[in-house]
Short mmCIF file of C-alpha atoms and ligand atoms in Angstrom, two decimals:
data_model
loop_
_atom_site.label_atom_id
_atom_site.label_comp_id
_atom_site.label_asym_id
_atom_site.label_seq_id
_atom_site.Cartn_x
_atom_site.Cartn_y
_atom_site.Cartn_z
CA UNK A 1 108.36 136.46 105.19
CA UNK A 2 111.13 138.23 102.92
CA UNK A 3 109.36 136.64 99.66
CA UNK A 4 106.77 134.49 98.60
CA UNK A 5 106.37 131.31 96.96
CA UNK A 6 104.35 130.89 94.09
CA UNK A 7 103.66 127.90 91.45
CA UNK A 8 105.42 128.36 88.15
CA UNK A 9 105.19 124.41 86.92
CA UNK A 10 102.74 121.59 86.98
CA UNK A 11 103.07 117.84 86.33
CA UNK A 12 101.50 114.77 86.40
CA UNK A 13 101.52 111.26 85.66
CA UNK A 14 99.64 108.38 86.04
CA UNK A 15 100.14 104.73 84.77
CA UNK A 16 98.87 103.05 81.92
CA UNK A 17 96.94 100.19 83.47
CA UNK A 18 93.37 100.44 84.72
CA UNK A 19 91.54 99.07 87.12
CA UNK A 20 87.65 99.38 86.78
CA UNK A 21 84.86 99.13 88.99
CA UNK A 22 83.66 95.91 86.65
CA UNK A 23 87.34 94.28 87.53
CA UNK A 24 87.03 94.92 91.21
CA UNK A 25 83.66 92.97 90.87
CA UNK A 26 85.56 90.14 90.08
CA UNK A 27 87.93 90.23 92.96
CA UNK A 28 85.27 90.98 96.26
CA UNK A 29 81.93 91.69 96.56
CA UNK A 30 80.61 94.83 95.46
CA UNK A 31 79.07 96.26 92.31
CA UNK A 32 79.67 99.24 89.94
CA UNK A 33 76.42 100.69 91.44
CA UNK A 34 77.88 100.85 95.39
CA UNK A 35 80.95 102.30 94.59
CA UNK A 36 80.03 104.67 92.56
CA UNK A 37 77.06 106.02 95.08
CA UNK A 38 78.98 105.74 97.49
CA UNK A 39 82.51 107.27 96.37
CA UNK A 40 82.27 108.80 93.17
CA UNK A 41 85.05 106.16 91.79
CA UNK A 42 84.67 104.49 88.43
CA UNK A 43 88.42 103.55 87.82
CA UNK A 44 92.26 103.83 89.44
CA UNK A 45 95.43 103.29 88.18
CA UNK A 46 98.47 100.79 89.14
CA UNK A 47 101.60 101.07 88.75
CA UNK A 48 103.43 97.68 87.08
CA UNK A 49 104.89 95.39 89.61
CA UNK A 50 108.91 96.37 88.72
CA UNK A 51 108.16 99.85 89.21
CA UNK A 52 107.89 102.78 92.70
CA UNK A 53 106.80 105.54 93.72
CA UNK A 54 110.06 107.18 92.33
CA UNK A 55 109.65 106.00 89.06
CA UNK A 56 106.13 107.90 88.92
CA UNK A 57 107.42 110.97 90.85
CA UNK A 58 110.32 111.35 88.03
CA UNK A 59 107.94 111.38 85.45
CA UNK A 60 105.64 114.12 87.16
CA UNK A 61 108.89 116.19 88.12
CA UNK A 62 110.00 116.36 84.42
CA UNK A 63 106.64 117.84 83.39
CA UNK A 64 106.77 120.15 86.15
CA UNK A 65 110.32 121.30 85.33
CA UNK A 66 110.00 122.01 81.74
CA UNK A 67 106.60 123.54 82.10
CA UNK A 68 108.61 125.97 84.48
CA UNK A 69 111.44 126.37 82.12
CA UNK A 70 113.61 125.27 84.54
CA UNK A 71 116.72 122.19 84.62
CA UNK A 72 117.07 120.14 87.01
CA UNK A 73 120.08 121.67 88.53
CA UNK A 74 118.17 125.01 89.07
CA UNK A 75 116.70 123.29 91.62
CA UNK A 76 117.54 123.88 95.37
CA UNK A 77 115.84 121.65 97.17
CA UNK A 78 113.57 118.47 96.23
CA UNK A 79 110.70 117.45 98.53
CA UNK A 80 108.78 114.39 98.11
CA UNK A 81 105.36 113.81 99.62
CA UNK A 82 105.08 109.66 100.31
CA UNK A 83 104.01 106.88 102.61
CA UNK A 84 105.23 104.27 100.32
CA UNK A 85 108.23 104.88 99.72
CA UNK A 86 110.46 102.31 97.63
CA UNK A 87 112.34 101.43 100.38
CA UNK A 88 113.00 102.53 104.09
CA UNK A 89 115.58 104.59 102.73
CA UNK A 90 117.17 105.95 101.39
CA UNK A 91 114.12 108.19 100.65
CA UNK A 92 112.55 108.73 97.71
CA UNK A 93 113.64 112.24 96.70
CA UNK A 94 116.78 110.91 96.75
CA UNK A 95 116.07 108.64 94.37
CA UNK A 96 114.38 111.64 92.24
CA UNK A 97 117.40 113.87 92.34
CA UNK A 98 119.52 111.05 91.85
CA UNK A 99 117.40 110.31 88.58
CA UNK A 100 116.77 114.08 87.63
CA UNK A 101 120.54 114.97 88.05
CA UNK A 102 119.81 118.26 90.20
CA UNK A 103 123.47 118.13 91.27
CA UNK A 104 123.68 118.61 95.29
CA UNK A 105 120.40 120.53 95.90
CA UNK A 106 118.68 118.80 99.46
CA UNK A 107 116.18 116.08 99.14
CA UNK A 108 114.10 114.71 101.00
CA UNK A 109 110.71 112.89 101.92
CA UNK A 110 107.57 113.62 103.76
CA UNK A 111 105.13 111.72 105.48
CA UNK A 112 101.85 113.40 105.64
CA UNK A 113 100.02 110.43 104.21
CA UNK A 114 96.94 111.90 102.82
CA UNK A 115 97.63 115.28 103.74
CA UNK A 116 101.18 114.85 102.50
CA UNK A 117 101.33 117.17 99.35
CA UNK A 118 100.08 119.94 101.34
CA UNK A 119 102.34 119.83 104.23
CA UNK A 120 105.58 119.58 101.62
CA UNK A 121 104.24 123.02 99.66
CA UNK A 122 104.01 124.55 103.08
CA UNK A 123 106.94 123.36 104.09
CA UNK A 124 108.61 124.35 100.14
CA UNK A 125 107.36 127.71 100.96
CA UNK A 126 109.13 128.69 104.02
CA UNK A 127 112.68 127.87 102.40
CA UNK A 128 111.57 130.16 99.74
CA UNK A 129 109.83 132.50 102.62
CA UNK A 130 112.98 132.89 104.14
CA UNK A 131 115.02 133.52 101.33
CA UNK A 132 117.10 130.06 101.43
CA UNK A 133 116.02 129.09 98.14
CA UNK A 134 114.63 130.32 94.93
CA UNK A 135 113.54 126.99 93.08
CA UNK A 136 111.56 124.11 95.48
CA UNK A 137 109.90 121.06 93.35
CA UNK A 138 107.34 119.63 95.48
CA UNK A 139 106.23 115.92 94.33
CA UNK A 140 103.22 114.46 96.25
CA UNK A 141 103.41 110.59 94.75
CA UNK A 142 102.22 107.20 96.03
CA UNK A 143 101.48 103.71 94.75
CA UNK A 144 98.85 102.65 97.40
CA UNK A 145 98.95 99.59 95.17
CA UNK A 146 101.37 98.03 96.89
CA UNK A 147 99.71 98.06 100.26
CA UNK A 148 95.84 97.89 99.97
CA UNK A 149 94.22 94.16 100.71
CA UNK A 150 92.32 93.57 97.65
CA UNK A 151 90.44 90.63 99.53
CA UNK A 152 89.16 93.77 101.63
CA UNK A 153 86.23 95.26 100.03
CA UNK A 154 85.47 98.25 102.16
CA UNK A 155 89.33 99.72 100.72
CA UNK A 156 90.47 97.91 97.82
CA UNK A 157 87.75 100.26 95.78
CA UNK A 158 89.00 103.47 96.94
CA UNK A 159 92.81 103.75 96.24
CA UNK A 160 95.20 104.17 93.00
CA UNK A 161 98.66 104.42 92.07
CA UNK A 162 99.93 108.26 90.70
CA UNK A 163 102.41 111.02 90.96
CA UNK A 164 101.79 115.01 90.85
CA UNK A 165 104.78 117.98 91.24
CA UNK A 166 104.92 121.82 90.90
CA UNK A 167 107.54 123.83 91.22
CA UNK A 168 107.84 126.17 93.73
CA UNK A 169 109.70 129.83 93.20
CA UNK A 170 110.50 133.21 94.83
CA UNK A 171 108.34 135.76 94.25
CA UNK A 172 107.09 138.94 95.41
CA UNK A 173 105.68 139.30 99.50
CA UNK A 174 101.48 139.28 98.78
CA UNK A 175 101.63 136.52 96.27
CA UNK A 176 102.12 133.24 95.94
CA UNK A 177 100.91 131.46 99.41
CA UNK A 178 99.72 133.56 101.86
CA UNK A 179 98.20 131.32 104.70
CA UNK A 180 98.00 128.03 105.77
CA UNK A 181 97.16 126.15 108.43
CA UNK A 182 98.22 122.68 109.78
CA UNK A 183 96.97 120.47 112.54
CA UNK A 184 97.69 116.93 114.15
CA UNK A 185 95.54 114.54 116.21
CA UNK A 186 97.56 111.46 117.47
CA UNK A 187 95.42 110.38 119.50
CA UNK A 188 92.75 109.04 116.23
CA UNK A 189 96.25 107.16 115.01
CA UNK A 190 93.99 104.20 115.33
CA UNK A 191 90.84 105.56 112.70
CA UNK A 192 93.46 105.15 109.49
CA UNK A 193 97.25 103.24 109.45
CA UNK A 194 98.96 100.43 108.11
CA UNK A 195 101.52 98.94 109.86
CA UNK A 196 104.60 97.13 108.22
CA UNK A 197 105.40 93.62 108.31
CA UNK A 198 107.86 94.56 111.42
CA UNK A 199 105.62 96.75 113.63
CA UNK A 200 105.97 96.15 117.43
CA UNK A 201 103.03 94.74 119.32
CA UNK A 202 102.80 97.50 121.46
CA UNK A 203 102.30 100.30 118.84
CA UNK A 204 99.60 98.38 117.49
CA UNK A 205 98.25 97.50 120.50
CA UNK A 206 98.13 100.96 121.56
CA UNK A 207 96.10 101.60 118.17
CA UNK A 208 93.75 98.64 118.52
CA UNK A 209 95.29 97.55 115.37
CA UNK A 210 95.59 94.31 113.04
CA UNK A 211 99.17 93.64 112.56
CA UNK A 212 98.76 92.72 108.72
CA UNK A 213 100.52 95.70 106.54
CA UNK A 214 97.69 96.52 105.12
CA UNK A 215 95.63 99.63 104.84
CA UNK A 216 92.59 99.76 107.40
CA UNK A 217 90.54 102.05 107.93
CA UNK A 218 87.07 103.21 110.35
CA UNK A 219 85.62 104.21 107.16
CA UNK A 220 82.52 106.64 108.93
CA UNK A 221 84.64 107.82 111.46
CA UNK A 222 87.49 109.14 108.79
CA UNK A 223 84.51 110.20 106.78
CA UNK A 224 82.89 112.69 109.54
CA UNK A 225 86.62 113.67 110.74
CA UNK A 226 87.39 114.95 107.50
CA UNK A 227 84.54 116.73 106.85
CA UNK A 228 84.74 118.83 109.70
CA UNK A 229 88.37 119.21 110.04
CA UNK A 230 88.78 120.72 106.30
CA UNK A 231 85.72 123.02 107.17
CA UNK A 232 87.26 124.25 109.68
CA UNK A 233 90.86 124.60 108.41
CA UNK A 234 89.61 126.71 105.43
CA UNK A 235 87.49 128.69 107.41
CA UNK A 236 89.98 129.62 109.55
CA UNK A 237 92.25 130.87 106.69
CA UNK A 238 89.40 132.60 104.78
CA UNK A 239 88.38 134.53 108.39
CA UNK A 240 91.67 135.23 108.78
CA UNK A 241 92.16 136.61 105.17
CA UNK A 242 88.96 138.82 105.73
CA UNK A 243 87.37 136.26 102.68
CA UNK A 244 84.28 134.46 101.70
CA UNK A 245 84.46 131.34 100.12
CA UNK A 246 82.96 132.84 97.22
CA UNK A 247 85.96 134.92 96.66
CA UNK A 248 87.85 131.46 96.04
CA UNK A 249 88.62 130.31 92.29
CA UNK A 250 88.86 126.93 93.07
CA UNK A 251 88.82 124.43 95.70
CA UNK A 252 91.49 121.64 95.30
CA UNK A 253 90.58 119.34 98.10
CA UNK A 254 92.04 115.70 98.80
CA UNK A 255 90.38 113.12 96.55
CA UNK A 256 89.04 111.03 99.10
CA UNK A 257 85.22 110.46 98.20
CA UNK A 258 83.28 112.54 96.01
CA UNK A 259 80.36 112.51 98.56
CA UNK A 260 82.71 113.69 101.19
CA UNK A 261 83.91 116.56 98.67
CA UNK A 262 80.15 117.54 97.96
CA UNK A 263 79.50 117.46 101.82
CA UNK A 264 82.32 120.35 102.62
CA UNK A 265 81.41 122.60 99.42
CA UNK A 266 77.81 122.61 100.86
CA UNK A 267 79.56 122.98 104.53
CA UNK A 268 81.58 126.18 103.66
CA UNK A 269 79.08 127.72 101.14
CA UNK A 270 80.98 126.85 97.89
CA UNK A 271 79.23 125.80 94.58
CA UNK A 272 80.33 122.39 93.67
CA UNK A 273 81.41 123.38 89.74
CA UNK A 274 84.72 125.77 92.08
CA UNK A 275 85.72 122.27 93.35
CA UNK A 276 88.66 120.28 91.28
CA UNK A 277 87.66 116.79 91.39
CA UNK A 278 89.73 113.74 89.24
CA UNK A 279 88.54 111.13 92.12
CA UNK A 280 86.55 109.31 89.25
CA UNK A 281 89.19 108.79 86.94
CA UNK A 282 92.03 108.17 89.90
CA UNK A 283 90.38 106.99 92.63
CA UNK A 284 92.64 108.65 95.88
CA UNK A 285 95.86 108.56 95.25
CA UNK A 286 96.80 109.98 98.44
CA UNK A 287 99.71 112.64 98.93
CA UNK A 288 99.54 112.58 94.62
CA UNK A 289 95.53 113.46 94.38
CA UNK A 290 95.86 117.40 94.82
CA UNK A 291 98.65 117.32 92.78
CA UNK A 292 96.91 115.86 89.97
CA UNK A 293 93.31 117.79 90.52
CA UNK A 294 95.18 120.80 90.28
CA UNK A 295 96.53 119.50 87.45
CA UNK A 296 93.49 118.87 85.81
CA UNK A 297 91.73 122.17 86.67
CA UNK A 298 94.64 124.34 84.92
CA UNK A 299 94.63 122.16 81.78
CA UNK A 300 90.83 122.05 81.37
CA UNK A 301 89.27 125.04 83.47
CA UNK A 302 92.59 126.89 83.58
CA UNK A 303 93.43 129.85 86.33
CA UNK A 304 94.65 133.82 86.22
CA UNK A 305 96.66 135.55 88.34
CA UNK A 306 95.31 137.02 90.81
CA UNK A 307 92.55 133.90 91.32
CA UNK A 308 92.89 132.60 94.98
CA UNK A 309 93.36 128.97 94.94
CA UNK A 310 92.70 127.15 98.51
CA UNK A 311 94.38 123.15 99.53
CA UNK A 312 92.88 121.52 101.95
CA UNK A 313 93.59 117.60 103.22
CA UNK A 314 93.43 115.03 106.30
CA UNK A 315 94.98 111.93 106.23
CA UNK A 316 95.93 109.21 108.73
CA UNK A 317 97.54 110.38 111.76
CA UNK A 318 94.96 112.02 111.94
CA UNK A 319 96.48 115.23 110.31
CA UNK A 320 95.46 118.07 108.05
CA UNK A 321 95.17 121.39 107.08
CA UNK A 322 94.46 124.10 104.73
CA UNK A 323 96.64 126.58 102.49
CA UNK A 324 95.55 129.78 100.48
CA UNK A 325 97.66 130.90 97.33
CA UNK A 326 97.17 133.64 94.99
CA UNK A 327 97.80 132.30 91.46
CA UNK A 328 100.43 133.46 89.28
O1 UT7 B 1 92.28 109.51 102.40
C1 UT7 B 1 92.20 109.65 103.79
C2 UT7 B 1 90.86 110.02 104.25
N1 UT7 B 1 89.91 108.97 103.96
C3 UT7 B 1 88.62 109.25 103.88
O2 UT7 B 1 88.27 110.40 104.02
C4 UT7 B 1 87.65 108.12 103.66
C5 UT7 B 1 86.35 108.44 104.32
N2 UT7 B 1 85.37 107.33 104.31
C6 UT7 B 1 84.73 106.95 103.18
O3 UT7 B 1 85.02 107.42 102.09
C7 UT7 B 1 83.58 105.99 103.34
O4 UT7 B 1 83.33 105.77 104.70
C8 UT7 B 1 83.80 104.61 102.63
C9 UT7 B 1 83.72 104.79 101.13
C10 UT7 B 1 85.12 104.02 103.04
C11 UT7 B 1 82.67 103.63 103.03
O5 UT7 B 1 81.40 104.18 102.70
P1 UT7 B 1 80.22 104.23 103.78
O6 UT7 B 1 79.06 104.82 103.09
O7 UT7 B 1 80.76 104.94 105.00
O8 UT7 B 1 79.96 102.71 104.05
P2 UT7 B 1 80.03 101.90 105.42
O9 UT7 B 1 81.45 101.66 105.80
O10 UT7 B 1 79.13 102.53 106.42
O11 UT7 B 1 79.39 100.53 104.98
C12 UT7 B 1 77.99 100.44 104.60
C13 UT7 B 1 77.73 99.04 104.09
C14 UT7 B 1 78.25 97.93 105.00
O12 UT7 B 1 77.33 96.86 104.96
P3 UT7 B 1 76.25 96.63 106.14
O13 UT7 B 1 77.08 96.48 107.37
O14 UT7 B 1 75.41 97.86 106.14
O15 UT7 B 1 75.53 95.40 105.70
C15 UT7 B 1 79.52 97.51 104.33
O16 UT7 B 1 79.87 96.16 104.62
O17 UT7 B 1 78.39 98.85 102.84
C16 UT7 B 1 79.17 97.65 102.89
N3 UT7 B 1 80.32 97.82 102.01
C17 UT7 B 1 80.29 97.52 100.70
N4 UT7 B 1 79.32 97.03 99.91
C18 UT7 B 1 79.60 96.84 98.61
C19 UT7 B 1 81.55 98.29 102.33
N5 UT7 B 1 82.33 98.30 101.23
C20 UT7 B 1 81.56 97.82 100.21
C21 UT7 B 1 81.81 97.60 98.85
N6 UT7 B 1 80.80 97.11 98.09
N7 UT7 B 1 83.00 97.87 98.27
#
């Protein structure tokens, strides 16, 4: 690559309203106690009824672009990381750069569900790698909200509405990103999906799945899937990189489950105080939750340059991956 691409700008946002374990007790049954055992979640938040996944992704990109002293027409190209997007189309970076004003600069979405965020930066990076742009804002933002069946207790607990971006810009070869890996299994389509309210019968027969547009999900399957995918996805990188992961800064995994995140810091040899977590306070967010654990880890742990940050995700498809960076 001609130049790398590093992260010069952070935002985040999340909405106002809560929902607690102690309200979803009141909708199925479960208890404070199970979910919080069993996922690390005490509380998500949703987005109001009038309002998308835009609306939340604007807010995170404005953070992002005045943290990186940047306007929005400094941008060339907009990425957006979403699987519910406000409408079919147009997509939702559209709608950003519409909102933002970033004059002409390229926008658009990408679905990586879960894994999302992290297949946009990579993506982000090899415009900059190539030396078609100098300013990417990547946007990972979802309001799961809108398509979780809160009469179904086994995934109404886990998800929440939210929006994360960082800018992306041209900088030396050596820093910035230097690795990443990404991966696909479409043949485990049928572990994690939710169809929409038009999905032909043969794509969800070929899935084994319900035709309601609702998130479902093999809960254990996912669970043991993940695990070993991520594993292996940042091993990979850190062999390849000659590294340990106790060379790593911080971890900023996918905020799936907080037992599944303490499962892969024991599985690659990482202590569990390098790992950015925000699952409690967010539940998963999907293609937002690195985003917005990254977030969190710079404004309370914070990061140097030089410190070697690692992504990793899976998400419904099944996909997923890893990427190193070196911060700063
Ligand atoms: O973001 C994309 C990637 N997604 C993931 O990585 C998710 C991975 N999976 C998970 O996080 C976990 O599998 C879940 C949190 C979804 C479920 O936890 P689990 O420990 O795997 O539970 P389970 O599905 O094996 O269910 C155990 C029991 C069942 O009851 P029985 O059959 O043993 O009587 C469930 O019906 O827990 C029951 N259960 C609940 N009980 C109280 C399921 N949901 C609930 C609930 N409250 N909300």
């Amino acid at each position: 690559m001609k130049y790398g691409a590093t992260i010069t700008g952070i935002g985040a946002y999340v909405p106002e309203n809560r929902l607690t374990n102690a309200d979803l007790t009141r909708m199925v049954d479960t208890s404070d106690e199970w979910i919080v055992t069993r996922t690390g979640i005490r509380e998500r938040r949703i987005a109001p009824r009038e309002e998308g996944t835009s609306h939340l992704a604007v807010r995170a990109a404005r953070e992002a672009l005045q943290a990186a002293g940047l306007r929005p027409e400094d941008l060339d190209l907009i990425l957006v990381a979403t699987s519910t997007p406000d409408l079919t189309f147009p997509p939702v970076a559209c709608l950003v750069q519409g909102e933002l004003g970033a004059g002409r600069a390229p926008a658009f979405d990408v679905n990586g569900v879960c894994a999302g965020f992290l297949t946009a930066l990579v993506t982000g990076a090899q415009f900059i790698g190539t030396g078609t742009c100098r300013h990417v804002l990547v946007i990972g933002a979802d309001t799961y909200s809108r398509i979780v069946d809160y009469t179904d207790r086994s995934t109404c607990i886990l998800f929440g509405d939210g929006a994360g971006a960082v800018v992306l810009s041209r900088t030396e070869p050596g820093r910035g990103l230097l690795d990443f890996t990404l991966a696909a299994d479409g043949r485990e389509a049928g572990l994690l999906y939710c169809p929409h309210p038009r999905s032909p019968a043969a794509t969800l027969a070929a899935l084994g799945a319900e035709p309601a547009p609702y998130i479902r999900q093999h809960g254990q399957a996912v669970f043991k899937a993940a695990v070993s995918a991520m594993a292996e996805a940042i091993t990979t990188l850190l062999e390849r990189q000659g590294l340990v992961a106790g060379d790593l800064a911080v971890l900023v995994p996918h905020q799936a489950n907080l037992r599944l995140l303490s499962a892969l810091a024991e599985r690659i040899g990482l202590p569990e105080d390098r790992v950015a977590v925000s699952i409690e306070e967010h539940g998963n967010t999907s293609a937002a939750s690195i985003p917005l654990a990254l977030h969190r880890w710079v404004h309370t742990r914070g990061l140097h340059p030089g410190d070697l940050v690692m992504f990793t995700a899976v998400g419904g498809g099944l996909l997923w991956g890893a990427a190193l960076m070196r911060w700063g």
